[in-house]
JSON list of C-alpha atoms in Angstrom, two decimals:
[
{"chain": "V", "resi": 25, "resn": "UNK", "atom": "CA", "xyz": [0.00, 0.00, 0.00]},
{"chain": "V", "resi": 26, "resn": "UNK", "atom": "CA", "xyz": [1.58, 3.22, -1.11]},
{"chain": "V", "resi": 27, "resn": "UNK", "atom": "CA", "xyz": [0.40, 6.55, 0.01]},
{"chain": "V", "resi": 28, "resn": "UNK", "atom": "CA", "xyz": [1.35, 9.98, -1.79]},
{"chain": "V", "resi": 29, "resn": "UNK", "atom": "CA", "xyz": [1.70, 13.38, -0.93]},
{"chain": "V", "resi": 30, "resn": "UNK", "atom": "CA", "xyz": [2.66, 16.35, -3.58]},
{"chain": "V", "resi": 31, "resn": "UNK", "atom": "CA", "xyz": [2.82, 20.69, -3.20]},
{"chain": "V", "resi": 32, "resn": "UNK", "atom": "CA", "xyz": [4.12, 23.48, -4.93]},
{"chain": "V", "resi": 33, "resn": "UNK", "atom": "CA", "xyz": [6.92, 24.89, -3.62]},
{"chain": "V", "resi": 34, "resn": "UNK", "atom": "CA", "xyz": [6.74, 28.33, -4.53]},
{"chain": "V", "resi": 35, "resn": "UNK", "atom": "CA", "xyz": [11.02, 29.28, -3.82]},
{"chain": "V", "resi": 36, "resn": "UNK", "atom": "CA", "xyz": [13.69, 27.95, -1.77]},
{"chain": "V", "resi": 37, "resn": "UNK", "atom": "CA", "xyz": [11.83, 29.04, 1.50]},
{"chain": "V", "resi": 38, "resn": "UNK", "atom": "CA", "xyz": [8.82, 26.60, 1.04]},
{"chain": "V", "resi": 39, "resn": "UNK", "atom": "CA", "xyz": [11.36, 24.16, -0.50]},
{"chain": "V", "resi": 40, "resn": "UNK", "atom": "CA", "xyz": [13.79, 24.78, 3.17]},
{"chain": "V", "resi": 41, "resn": "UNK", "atom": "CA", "xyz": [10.14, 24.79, 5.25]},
{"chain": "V", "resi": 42, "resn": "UNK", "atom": "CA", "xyz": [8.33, 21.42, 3.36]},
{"chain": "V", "resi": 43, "resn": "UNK", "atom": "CA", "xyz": [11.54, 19.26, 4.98]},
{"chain": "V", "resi": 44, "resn": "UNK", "atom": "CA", "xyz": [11.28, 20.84, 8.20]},
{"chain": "V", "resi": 45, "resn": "UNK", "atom": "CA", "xyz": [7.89, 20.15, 8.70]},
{"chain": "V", "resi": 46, "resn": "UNK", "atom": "CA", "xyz": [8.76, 16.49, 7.48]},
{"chain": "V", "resi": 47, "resn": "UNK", "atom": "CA", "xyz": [11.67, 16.33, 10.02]},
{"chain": "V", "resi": 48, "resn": "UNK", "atom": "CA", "xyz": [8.82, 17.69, 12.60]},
{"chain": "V", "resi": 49, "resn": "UNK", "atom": "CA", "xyz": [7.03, 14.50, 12.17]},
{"chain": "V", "resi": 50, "resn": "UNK", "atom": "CA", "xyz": [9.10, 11.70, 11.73]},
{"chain": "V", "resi": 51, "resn": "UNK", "atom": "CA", "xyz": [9.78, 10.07, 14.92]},
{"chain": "V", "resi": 52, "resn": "UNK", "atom": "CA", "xyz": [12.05, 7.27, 14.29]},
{"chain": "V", "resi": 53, "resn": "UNK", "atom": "CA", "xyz": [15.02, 6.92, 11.65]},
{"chain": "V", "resi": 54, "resn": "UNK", "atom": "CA", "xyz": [13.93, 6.71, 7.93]},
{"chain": "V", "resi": 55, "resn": "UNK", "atom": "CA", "xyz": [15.66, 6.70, 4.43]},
{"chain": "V", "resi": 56, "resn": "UNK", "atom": "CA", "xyz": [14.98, 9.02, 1.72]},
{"chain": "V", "resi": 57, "resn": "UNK", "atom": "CA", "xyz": [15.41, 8.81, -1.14]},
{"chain": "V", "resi": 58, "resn": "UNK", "atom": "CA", "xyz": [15.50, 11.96, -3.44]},
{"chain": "V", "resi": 59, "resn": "UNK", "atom": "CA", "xyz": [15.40, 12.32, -7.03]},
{"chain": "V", "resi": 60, "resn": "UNK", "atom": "CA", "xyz": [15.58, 15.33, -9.08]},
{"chain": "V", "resi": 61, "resn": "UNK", "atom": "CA", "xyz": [17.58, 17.10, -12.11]},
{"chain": "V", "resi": 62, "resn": "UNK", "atom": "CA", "xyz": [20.62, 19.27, -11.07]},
{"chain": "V", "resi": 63, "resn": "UNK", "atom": "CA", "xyz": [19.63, 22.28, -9.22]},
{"chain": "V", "resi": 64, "resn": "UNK", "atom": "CA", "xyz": [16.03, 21.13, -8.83]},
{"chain": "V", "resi": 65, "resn": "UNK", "atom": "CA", "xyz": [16.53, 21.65, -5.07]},
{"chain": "V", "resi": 66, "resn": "UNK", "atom": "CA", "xyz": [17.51, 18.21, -3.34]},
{"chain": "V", "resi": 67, "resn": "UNK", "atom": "CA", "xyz": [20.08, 20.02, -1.01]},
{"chain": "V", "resi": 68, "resn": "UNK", "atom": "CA", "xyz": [17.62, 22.69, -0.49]},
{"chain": "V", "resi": 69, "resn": "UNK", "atom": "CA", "xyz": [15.19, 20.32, 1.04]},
{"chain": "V", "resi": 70, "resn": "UNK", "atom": "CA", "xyz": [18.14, 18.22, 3.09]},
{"chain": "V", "resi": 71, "resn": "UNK", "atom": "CA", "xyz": [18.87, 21.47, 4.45]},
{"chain": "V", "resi": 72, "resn": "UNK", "atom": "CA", "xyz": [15.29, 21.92, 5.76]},
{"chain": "V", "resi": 73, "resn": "UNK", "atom": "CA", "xyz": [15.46, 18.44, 6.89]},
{"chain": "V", "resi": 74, "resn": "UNK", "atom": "CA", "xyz": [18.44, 18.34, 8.88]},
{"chain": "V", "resi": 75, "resn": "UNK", "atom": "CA", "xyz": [17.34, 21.66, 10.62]},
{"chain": "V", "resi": 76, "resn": "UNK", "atom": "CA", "xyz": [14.03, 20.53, 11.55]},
{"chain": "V", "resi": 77, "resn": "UNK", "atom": "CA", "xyz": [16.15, 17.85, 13.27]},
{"chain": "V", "resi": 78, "resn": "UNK", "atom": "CA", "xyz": [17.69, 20.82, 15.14]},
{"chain": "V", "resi": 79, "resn": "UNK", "atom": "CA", "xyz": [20.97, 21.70, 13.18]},
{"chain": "V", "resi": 80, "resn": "UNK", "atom": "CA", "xyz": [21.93, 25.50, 12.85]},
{"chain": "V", "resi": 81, "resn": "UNK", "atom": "CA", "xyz": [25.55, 25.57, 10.82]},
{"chain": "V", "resi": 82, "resn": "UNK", "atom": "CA", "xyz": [25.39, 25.70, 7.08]},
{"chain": "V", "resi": 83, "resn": "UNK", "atom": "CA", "xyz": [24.32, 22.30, 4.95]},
{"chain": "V", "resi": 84, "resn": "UNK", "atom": "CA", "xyz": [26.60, 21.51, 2.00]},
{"chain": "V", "resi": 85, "resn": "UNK", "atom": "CA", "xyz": [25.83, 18.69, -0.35]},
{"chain": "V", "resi": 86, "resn": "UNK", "atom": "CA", "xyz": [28.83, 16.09, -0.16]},
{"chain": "V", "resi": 87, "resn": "UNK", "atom": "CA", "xyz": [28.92, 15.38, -3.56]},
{"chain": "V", "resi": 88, "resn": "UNK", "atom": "CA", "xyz": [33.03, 15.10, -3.02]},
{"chain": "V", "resi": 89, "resn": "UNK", "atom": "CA", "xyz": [32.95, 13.50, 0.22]},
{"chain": "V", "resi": 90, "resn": "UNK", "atom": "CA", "xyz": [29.62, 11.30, -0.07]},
{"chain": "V", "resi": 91, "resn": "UNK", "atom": "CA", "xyz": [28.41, 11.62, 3.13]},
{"chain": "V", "resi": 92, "resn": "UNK", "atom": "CA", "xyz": [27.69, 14.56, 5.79]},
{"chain": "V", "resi": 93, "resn": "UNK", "atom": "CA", "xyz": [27.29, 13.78, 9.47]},
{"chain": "V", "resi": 94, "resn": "UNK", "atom": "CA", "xyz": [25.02, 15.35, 11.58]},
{"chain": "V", "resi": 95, "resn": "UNK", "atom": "CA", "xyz": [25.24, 14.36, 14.89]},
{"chain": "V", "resi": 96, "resn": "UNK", "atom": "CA", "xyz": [22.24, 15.78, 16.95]},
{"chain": "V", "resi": 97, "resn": "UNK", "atom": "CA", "xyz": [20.19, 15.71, 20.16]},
{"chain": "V", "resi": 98, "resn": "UNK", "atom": "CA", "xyz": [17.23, 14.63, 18.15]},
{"chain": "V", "resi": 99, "resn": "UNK", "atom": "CA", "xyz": [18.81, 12.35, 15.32]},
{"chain": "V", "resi": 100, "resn": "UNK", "atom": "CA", "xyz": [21.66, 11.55, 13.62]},
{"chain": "V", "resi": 101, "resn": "UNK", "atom": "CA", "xyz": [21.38, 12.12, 10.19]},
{"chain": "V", "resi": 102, "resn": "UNK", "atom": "CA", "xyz": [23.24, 11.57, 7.31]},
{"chain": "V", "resi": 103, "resn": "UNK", "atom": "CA", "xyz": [23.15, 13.49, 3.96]},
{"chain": "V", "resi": 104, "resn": "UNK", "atom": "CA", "xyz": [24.69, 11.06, 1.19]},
{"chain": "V", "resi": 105, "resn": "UNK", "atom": "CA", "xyz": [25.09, 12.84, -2.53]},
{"chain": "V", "resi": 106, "resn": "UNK", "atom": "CA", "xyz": [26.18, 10.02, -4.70]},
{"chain": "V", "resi": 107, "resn": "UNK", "atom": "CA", "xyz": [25.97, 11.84, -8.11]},
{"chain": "V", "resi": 108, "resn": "UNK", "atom": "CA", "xyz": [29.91, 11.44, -8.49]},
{"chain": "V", "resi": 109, "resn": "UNK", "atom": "CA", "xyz": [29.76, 7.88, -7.55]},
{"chain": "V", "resi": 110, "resn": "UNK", "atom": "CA", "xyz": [31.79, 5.94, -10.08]},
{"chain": "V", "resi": 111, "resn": "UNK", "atom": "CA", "xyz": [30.82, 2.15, -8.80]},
{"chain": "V", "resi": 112, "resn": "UNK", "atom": "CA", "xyz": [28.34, 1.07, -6.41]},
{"chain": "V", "resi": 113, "resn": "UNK", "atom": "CA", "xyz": [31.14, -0.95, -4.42]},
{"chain": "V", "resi": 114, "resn": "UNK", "atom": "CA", "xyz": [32.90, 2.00, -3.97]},
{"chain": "V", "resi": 115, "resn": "UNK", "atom": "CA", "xyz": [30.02, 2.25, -0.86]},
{"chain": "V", "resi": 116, "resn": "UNK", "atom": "CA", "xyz": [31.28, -0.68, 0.93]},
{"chain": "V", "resi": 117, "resn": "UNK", "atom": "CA", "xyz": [34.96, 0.38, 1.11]},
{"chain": "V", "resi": 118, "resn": "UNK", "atom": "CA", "xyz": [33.37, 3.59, 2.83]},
{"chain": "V", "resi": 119, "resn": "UNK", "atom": "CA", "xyz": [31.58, 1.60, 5.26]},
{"chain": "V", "resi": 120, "resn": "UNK", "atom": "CA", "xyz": [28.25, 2.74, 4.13]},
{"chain": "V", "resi": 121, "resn": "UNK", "atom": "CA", "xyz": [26.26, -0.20, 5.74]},
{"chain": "V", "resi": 122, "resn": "UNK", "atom": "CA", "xyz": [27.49, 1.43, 9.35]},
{"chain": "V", "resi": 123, "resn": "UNK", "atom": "CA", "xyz": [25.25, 4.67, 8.39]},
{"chain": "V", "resi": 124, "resn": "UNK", "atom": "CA", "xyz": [21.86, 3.06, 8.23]},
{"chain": "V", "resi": 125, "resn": "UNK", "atom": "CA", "xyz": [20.18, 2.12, 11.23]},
{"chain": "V", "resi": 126, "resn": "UNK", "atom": "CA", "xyz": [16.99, 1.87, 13.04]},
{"chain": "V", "resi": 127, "resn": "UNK", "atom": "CA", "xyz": [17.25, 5.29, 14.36]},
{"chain": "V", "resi": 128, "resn": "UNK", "atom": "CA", "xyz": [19.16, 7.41, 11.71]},
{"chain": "V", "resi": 129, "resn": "UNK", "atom": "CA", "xyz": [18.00, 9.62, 9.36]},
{"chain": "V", "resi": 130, "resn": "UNK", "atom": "CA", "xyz": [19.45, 8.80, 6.09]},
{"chain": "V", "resi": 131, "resn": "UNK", "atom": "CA", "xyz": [18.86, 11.33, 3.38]},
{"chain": "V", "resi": 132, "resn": "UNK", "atom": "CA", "xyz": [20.03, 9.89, -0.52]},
{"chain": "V", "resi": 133, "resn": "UNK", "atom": "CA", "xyz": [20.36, 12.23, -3.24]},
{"chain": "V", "resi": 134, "resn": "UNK", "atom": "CA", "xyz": [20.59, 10.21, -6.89]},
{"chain": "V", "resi": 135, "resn": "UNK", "atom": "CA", "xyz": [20.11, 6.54, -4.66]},
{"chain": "V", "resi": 136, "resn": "UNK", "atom": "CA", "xyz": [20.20, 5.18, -8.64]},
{"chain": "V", "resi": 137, "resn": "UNK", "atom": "CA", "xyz": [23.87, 5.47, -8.28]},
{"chain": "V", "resi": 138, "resn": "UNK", "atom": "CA", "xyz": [24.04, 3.55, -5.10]},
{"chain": "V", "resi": 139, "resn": "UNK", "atom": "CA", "xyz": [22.40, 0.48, -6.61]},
{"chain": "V", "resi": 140, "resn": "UNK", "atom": "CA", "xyz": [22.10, -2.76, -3.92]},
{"chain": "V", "resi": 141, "resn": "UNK", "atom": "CA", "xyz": [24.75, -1.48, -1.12]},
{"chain": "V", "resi": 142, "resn": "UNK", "atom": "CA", "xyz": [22.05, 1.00, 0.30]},
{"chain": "V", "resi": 143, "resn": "UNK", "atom": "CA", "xyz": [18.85, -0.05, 1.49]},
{"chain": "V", "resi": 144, "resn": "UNK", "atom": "CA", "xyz": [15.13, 0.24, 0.27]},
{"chain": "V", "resi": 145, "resn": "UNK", "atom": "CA", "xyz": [13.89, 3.67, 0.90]},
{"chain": "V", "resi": 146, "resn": "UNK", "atom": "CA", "xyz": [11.04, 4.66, 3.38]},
{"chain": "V", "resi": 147, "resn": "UNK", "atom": "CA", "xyz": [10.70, 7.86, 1.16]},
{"chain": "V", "resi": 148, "resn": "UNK", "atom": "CA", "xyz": [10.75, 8.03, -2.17]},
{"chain": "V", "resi": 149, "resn": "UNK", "atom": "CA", "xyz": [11.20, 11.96, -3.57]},
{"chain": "V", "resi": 150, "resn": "UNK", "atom": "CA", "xyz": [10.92, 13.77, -6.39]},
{"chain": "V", "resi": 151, "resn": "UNK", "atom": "CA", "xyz": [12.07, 17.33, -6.91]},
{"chain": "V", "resi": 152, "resn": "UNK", "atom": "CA", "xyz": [10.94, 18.72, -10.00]},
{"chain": "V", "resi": 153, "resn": "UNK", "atom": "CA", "xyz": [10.39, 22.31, -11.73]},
{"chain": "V", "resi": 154, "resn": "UNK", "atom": "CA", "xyz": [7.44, 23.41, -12.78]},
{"chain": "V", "resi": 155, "resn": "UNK", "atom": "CA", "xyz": [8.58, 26.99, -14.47]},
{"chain": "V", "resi": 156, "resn": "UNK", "atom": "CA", "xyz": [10.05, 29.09, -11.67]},
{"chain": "V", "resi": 157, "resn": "UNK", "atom": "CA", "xyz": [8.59, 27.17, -8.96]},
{"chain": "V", "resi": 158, "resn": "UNK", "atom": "CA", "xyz": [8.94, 23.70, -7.67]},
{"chain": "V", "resi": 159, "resn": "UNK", "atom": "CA", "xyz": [6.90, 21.01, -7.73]},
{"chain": "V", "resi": 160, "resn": "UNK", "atom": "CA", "xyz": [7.24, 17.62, -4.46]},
{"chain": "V", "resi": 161, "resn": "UNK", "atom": "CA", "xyz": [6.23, 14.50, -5.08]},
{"chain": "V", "resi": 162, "resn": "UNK", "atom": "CA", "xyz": [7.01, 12.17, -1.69]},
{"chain": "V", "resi": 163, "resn": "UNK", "atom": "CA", "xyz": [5.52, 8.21, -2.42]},
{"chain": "V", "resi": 164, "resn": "UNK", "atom": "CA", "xyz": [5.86, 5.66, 0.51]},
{"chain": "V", "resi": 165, "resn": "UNK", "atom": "CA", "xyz": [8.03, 2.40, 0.37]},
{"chain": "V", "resi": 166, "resn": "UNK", "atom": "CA", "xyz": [7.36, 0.72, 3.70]},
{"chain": "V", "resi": 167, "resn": "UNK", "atom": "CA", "xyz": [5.45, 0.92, 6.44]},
{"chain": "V", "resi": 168, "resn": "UNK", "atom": "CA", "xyz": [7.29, 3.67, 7.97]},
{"chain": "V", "resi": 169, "resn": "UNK", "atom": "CA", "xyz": [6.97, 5.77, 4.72]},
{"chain": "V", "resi": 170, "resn": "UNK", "atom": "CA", "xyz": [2.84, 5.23, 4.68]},
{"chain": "V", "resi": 171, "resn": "UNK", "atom": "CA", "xyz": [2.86, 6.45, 8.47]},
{"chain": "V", "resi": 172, "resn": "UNK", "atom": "CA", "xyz": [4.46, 9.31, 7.50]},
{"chain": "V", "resi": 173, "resn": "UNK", "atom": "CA", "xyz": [2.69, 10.32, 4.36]},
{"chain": "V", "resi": 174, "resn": "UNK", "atom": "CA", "xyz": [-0.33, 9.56, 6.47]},
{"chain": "V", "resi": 175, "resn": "UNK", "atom": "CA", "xyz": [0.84, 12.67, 9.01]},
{"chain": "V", "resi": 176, "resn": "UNK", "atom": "CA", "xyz": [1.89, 14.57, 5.95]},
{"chain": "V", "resi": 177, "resn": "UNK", "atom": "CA", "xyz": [-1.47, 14.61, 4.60]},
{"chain": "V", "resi": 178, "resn": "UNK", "atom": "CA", "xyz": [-3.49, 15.17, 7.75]},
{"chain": "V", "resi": 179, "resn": "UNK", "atom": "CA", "xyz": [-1.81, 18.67, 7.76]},
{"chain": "V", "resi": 180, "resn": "UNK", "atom": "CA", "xyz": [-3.17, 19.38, 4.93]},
{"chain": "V", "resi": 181, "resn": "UNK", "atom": "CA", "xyz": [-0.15, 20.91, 2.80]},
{"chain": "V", "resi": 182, "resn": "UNK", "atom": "CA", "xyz": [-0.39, 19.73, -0.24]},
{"chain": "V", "resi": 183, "resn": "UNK", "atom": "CA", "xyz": [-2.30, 20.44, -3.38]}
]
């Protein structure tokens, strides 16, 4: 059972404020998986994300170094950017299975790159433009992800 939730997101504001209110209601770790062109906002979002989760430094996208810790009271959560990614096994030198546990927040930008070595997403996210605004798609892929889609919908953000 899949459950779906899509807005407009009018500039990088609404794109910053959509993942903190999803960081507001997910209460237990999750993966996410986002998809988008280049520029189409995935770090944007992340940054919302990670500070919903209570983060106030500056969010870069890792696309160099893979993966960002954050280390908070909340969560830990990790931004990956795998866009540069030459080979999937690359991920296990790096010791990406360490990363993804019950209780962290694991945020993928282009997961297509990570192919088996990460696991199946909770989220499933789609940043895409719609002329000078932004359009979010987020689908569920487990449990988790229909729980949270659920409390996405009840507060009655989307279109």
């Amino acid at each position: 059972m899949t459950r779906s939730f899509k807005a407009h997101l009018h500039n990088e504001t609404a794109t910053v404020a959509m993942g903190n209110k999803l960081a507001a209601i997910i209460e237990q770790g999750a993966v996410i998986y986002l998809h988008g062109d280049l520029g189409a906002g995935k770090t944007t979002f992340t940054r919302g994300v990670v500070q919903g989760f209570g983060h106030s430094g500056k969010v870069k996208s890792p696309t160099y170094t893979l993966v960002e810790p954050y280390e908070l009271v909340r969560a830990n959560v990790y931004h990956f950017d795998l866009y540069r990614l030459g080979d999937p096994e690359e991920l296990e030198y790096m010791g990406i299975r360490d990363y993804f546990s019950e209780q962290a927040i694991c945020v993928v930008e282009w997961p297509e790159k990570g192919g088996d070595f990460i696991p199946v997403p909770d989220l499933d996210i789609t940043l895409s433009y719609v002329g000078d605004e932004r359009k979010i798609a987020i689908n569920s892929a487990s449990e988790r992800g229909v729980a949270i889609v659920e409390k996405l919908n009840s507060l009655n953000l989307g279109e």
